[in-house]
Coordinates of C-alpha atoms and ligand atoms in Angstrom, one line a residue:
X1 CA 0.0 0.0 0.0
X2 CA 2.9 2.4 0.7
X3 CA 4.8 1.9 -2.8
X4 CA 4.1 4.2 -5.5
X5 CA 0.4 3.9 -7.2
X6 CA 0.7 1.6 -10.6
X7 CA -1.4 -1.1 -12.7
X8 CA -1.2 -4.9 -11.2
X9 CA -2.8 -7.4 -13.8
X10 CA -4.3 -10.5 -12.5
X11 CA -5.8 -13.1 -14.7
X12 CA -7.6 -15.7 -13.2
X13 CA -8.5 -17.1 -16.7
X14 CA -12.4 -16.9 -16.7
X15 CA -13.5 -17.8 -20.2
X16 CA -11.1 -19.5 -22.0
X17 CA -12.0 -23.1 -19.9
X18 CA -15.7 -22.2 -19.7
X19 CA -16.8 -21.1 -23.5
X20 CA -16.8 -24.4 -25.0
X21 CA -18.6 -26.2 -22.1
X22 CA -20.9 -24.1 -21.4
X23 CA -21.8 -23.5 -25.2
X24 CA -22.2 -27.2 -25.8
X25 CA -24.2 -27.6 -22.7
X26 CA -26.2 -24.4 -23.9
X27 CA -27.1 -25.3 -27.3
X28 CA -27.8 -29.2 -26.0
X29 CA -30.5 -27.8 -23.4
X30 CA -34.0 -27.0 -24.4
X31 CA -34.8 -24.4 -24.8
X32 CA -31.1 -23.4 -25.8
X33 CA -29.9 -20.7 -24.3
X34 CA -26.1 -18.9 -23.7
X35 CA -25.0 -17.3 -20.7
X36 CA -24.7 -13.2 -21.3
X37 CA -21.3 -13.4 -20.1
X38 CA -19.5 -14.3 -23.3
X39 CA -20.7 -11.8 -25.4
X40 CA -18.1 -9.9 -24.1
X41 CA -15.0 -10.0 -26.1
X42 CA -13.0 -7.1 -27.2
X43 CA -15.5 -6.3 -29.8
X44 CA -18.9 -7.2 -27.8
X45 CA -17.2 -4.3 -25.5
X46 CA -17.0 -2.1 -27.7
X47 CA -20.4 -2.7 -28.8
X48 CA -22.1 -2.3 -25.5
X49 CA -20.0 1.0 -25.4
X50 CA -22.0 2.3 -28.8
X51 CA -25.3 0.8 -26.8
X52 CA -24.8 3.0 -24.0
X53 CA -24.5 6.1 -26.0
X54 CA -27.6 5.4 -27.8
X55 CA -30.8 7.0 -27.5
X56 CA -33.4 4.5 -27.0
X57 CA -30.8 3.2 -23.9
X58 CA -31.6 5.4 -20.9
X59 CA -29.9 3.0 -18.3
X60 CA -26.1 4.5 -19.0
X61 CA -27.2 8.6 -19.0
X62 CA -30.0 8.1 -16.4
X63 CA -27.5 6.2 -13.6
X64 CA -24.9 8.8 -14.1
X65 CA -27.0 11.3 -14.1
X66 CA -28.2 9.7 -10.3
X67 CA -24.5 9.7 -9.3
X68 CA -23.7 12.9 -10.5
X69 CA -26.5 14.5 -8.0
X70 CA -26.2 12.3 -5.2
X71 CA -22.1 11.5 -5.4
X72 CA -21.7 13.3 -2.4
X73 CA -23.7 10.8 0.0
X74 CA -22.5 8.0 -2.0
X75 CA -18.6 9.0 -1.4
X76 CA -19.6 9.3 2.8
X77 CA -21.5 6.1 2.6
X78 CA -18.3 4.2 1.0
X79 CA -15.8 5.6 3.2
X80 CA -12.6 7.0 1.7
X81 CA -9.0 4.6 2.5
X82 CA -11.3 1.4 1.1
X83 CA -9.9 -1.2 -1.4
X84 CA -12.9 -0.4 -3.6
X85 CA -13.9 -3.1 -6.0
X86 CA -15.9 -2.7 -9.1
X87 CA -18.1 -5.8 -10.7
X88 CA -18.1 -5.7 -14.4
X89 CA -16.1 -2.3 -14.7
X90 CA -16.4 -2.1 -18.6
X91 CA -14.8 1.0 -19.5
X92 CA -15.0 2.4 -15.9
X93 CA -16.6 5.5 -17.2
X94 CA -19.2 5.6 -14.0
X95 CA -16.4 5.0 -11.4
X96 CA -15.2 8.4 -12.1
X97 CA -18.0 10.1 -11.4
X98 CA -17.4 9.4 -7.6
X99 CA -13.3 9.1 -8.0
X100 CA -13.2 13.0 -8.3
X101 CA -14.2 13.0 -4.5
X102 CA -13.8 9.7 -3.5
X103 CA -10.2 8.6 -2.5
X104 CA -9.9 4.2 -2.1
X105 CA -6.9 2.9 -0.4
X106 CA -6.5 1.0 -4.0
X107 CA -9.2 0.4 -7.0
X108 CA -10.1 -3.4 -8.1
X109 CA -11.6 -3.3 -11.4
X110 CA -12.9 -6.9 -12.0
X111 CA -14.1 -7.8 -16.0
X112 CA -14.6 -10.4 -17.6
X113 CA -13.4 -8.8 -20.7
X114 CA -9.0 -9.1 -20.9
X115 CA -8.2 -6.7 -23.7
X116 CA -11.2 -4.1 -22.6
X117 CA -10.0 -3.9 -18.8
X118 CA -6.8 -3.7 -19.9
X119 CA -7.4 -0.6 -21.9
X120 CA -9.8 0.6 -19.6
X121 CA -7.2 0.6 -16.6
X122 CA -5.0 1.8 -18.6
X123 CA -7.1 5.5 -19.5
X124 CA -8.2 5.0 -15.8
X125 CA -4.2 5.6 -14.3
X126 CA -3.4 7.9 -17.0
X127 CA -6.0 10.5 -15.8
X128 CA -6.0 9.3 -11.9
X129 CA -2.2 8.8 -11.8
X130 CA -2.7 8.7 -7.9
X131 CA -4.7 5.8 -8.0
X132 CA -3.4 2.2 -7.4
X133 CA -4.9 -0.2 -9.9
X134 CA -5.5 -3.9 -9.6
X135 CA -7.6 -5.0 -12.3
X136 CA -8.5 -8.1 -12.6
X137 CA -9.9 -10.9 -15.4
X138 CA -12.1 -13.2 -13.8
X139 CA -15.8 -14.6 -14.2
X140 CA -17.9 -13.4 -10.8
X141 CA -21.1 -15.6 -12.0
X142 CA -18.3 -18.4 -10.6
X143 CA -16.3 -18.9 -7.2
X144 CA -13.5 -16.6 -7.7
X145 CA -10.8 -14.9 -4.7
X146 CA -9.6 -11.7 -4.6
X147 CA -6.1 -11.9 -6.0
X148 CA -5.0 -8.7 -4.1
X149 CA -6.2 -8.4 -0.2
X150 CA -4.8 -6.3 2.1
X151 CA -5.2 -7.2 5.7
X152 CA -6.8 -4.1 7.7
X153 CA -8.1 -2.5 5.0
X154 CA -11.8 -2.3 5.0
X155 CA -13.3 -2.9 1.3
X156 CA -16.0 -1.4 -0.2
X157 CA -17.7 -2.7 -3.5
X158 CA -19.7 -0.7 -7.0
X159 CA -22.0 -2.8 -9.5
X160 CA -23.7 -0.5 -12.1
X161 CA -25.1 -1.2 -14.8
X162 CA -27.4 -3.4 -13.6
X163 CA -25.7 -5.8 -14.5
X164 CA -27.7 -8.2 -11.4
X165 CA -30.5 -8.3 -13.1
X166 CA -28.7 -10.9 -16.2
X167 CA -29.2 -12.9 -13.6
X168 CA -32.1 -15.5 -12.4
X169 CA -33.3 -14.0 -9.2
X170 CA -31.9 -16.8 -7.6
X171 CA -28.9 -16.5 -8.8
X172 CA -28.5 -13.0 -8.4
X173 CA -29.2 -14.3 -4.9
X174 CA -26.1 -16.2 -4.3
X175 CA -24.2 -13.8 -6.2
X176 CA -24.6 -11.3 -3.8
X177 CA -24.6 -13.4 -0.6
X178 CA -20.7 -14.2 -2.5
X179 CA -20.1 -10.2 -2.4
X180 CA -21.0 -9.8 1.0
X181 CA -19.1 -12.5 2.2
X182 CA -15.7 -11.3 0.6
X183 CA -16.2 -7.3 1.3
X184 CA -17.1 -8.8 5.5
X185 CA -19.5 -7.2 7.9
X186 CA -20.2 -3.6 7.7
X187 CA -18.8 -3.3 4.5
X188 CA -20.7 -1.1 1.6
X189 CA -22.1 -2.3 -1.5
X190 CA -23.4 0.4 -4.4
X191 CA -25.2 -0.9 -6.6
X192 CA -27.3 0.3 -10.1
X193 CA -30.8 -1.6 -10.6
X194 CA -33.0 -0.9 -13.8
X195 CA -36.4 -0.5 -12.6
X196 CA -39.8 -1.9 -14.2
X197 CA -41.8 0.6 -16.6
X198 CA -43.7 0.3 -19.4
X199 CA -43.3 -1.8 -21.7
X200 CA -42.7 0.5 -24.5
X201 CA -39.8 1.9 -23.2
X202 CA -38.5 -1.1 -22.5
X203 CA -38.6 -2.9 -25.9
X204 CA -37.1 0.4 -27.7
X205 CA -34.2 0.4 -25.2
X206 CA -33.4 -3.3 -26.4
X207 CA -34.5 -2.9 -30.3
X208 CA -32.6 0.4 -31.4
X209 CA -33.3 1.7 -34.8
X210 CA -29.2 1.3 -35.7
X211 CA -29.2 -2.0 -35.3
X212 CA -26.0 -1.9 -32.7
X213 CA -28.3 -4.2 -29.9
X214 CA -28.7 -6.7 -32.3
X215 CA -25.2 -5.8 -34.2
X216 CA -23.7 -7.0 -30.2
X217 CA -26.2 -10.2 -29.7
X218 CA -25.4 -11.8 -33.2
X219 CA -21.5 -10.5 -32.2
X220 CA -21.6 -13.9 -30.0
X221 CA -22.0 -16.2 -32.8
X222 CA -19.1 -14.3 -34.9
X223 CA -17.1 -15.0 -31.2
X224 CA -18.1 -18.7 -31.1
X225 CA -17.1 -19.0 -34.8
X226 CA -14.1 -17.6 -34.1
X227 CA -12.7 -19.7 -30.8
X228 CA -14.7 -22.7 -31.0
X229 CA -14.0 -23.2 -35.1
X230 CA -18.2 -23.3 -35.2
X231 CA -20.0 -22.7 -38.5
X232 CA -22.8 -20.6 -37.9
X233 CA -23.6 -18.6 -40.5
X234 CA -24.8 -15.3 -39.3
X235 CA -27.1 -14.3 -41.6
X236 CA -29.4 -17.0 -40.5
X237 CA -30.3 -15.9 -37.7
X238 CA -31.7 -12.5 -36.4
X239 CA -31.8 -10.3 -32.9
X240 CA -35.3 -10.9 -31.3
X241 CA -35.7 -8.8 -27.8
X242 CA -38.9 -8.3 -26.1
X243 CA -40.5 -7.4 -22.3
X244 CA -41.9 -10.6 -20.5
X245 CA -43.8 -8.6 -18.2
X246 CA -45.2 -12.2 -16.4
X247 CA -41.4 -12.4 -15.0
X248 CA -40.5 -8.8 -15.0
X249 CA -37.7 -9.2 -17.7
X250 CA -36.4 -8.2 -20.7
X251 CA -35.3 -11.5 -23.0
X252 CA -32.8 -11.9 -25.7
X253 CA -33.0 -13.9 -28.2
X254 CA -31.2 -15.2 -31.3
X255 CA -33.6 -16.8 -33.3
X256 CA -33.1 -19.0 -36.3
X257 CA -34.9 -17.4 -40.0
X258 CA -34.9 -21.6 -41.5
X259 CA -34.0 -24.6 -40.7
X260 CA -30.7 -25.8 -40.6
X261 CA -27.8 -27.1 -38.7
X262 CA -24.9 -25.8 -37.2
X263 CA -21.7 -27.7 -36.5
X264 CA -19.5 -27.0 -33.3
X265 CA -16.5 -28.7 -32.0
X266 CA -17.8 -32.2 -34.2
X267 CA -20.9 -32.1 -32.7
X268 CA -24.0 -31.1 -34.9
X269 CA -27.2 -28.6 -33.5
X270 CA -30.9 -28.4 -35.5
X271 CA -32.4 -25.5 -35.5
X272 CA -36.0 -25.2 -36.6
X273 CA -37.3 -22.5 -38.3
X274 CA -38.2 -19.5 -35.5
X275 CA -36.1 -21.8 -32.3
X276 CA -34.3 -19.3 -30.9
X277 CA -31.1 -19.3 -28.7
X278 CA -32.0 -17.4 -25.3
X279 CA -28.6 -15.0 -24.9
X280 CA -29.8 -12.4 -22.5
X281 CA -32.1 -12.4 -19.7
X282 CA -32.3 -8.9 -17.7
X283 CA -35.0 -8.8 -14.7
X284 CA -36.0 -5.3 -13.8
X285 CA -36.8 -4.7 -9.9
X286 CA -39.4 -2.3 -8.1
X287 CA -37.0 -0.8 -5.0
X288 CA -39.1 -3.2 -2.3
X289 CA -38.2 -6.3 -4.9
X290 CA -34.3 -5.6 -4.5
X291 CA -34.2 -4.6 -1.3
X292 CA -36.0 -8.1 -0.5
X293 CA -33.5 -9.9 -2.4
X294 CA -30.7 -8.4 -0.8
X295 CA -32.0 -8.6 2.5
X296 CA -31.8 -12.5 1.7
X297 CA -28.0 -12.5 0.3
X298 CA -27.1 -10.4 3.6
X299 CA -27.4 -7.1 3.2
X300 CA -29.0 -4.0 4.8
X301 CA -30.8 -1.2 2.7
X302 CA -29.3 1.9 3.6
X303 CA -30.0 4.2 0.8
X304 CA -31.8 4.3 -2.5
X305 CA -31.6 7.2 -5.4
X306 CA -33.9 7.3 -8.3
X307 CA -34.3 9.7 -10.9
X308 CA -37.8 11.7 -11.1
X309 CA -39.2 9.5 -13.7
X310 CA -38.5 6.5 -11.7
X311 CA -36.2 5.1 -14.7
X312 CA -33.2 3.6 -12.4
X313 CA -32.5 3.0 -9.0
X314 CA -28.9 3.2 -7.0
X315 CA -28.8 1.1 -3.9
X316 CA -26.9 1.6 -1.1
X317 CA -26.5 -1.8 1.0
X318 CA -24.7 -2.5 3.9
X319 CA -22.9 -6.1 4.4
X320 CA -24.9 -7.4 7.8
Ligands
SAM1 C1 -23.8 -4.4 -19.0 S1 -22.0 -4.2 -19.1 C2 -21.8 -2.9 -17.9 C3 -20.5 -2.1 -18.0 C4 -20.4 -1.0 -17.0 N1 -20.3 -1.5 -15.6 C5 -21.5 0.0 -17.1 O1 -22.3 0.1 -16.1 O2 -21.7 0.6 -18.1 C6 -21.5 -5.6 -18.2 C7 -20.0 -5.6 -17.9 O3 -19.7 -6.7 -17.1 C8 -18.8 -7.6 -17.7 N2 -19.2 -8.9 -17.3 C9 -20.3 -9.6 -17.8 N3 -20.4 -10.8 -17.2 C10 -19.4 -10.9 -16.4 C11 -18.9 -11.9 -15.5 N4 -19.6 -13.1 -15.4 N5 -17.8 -11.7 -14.8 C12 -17.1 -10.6 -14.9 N6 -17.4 -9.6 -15.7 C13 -18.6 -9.7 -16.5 C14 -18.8 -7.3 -19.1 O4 -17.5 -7.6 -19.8 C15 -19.1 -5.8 -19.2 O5 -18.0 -5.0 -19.1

């Protein structure tokens, strides 16, 4: 903690021994479905970059706009001299928002993304040169330790995005019960949660007219193509995105234009006409919804933020 602020890199590996399995395993279920994780290679980033800045997509604009006003609490309600650890950085545009006042004993940006946190560490340090850095590739839908620890420093953790909502309420369950139990009692938790709304608004932030959401879901068979030496050919299949408002989500889908067969790894997959691959699930939450399910995982409400139209929420939890 005392030497001079730099980058660490830690790679713990996350995707390389996962894709293939859990593609297989994916497209062998019924209904097939991928997890949302590996979208995310250098160029799914970059696509999810051109989503955010699109105008249909009010999650990006409306939860910075929430930090921007209420940054101040936020800051007191993380504590300053935290290791402050960041789920699914991205780009780490957001953390900035709160870096300007906020000052961590060390940041831990954790992606699953290699060559994106790289660079996105990288622009980090160059305009927070004070800051000390450990970034780090690993998968937190899986059992994973924090490769840098510190002993007496207290830790403190951000999640925007809402990125716990790609998640099957119980899942998103035991992921968080996971974060409380590596940031220990006390600890602070921020957190970005898209809330539920009409419908409309909903399907137009997942069906842009440019065509980027669906450029980044049909980006994952282009990735599978590429690292598993698969054969799908893209054109056969288009981006299908709609509001189940039964289970409070939005659902992906890729979903096959004709019959046909794809070939992965030696092993063959039928599609019928209109079967669709299920890529993206993301639940949205009233405030009492989250706050119930983090009250299961171990957490304590605190604080909530939402913006006047009731778009987004920012929670603040406290580790029990
Ligand atoms: C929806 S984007 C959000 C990015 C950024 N936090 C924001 O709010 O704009 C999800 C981010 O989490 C990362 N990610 C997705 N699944 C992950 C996983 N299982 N483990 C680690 N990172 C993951 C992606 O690479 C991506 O950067």
């Amino acid at each position: 903690m005392n030497s001079l602020p730099t980058i660490h890199f830690y790679d713990l590996h996350p995707s390389f021994a996962n894709i293939k399995e859990e593609v297989l395993s994916g497209l062998s279920a019924q209904p097939k479905a991928i997890p949302p994780k590996f979208f995310y290679d250098e160029y799914g980033s970059q696509l999810f970059d051109q989503i955010t800045e699109l105008e249909e997509y009010y999650p990006t604009r409306t939860e910075i706009a929430i930090l921007k006003e209420h940054g101040d609490e936020m800051v007191d309600l993380l504590g300053n001299d935290a290791l402050l650890i960041e789920l699914g950085s991205g780009s780490s545009k957001k953390i900035r928002v709160l870096l300007d006042a906020l000052k961590p004993a060390a940041y831990m940006p954790i992606d699953i993304s290699k060559a994106h946190l790289l660079k996105s560490a990288q622009t980090l340090f160059n305009d927070y040169p004070h800051l000390d850095i450990h970034a780090t590739c690993a998968d937190y839908s899986d059992h994973f330790h924090l490769p840098y620890n510190p002993e007496n420093v207290p830790k403190a953790a951000f999640f925007p995005g809402s990125s716990i909502g790609n998640f099957e309420p119980n899942q998103a369950q035991a992921l968080l019960t996971r974060v409380a139990e590596f940031l220990g009692s006390n600890s602070t938790l921020l957190i970005g949660v898209d809330m539920k709304k009409c419908s409309q608004r909903l399907n137009s932030a997942y069906n842009d007219a440019k065509g980027v959401t669906a450029a980044f879901n049909l980006n994952l068979l282009t990735r599978i193509n590429q690292e598993l030496e698969a054969n799908f050919e893209i054109s056969h299949f288009k981006h299908h995105a709609f509001y189940n408002e039964k289970l409070g989500r939005i659902e992906m889908h890729l979903m096959s234009c004709i019959p046909h067969e794809v070939q992965i790894d030696g092993q063959i997959f039928s599609f019928e006409k209109n079967e669709s691959i299920h890529t993206e699930s993301s639940y949205k939450y009233a405030i009492d919804e989250f706050q119930t399910l983090a009250q299961t995982a171990g957490f304590e409400p605190i604080r909530v933020w939402t913006d006047k139209e009731k778009l987004f929420s920012v929670h603040c939890l406290q580790v029990r």
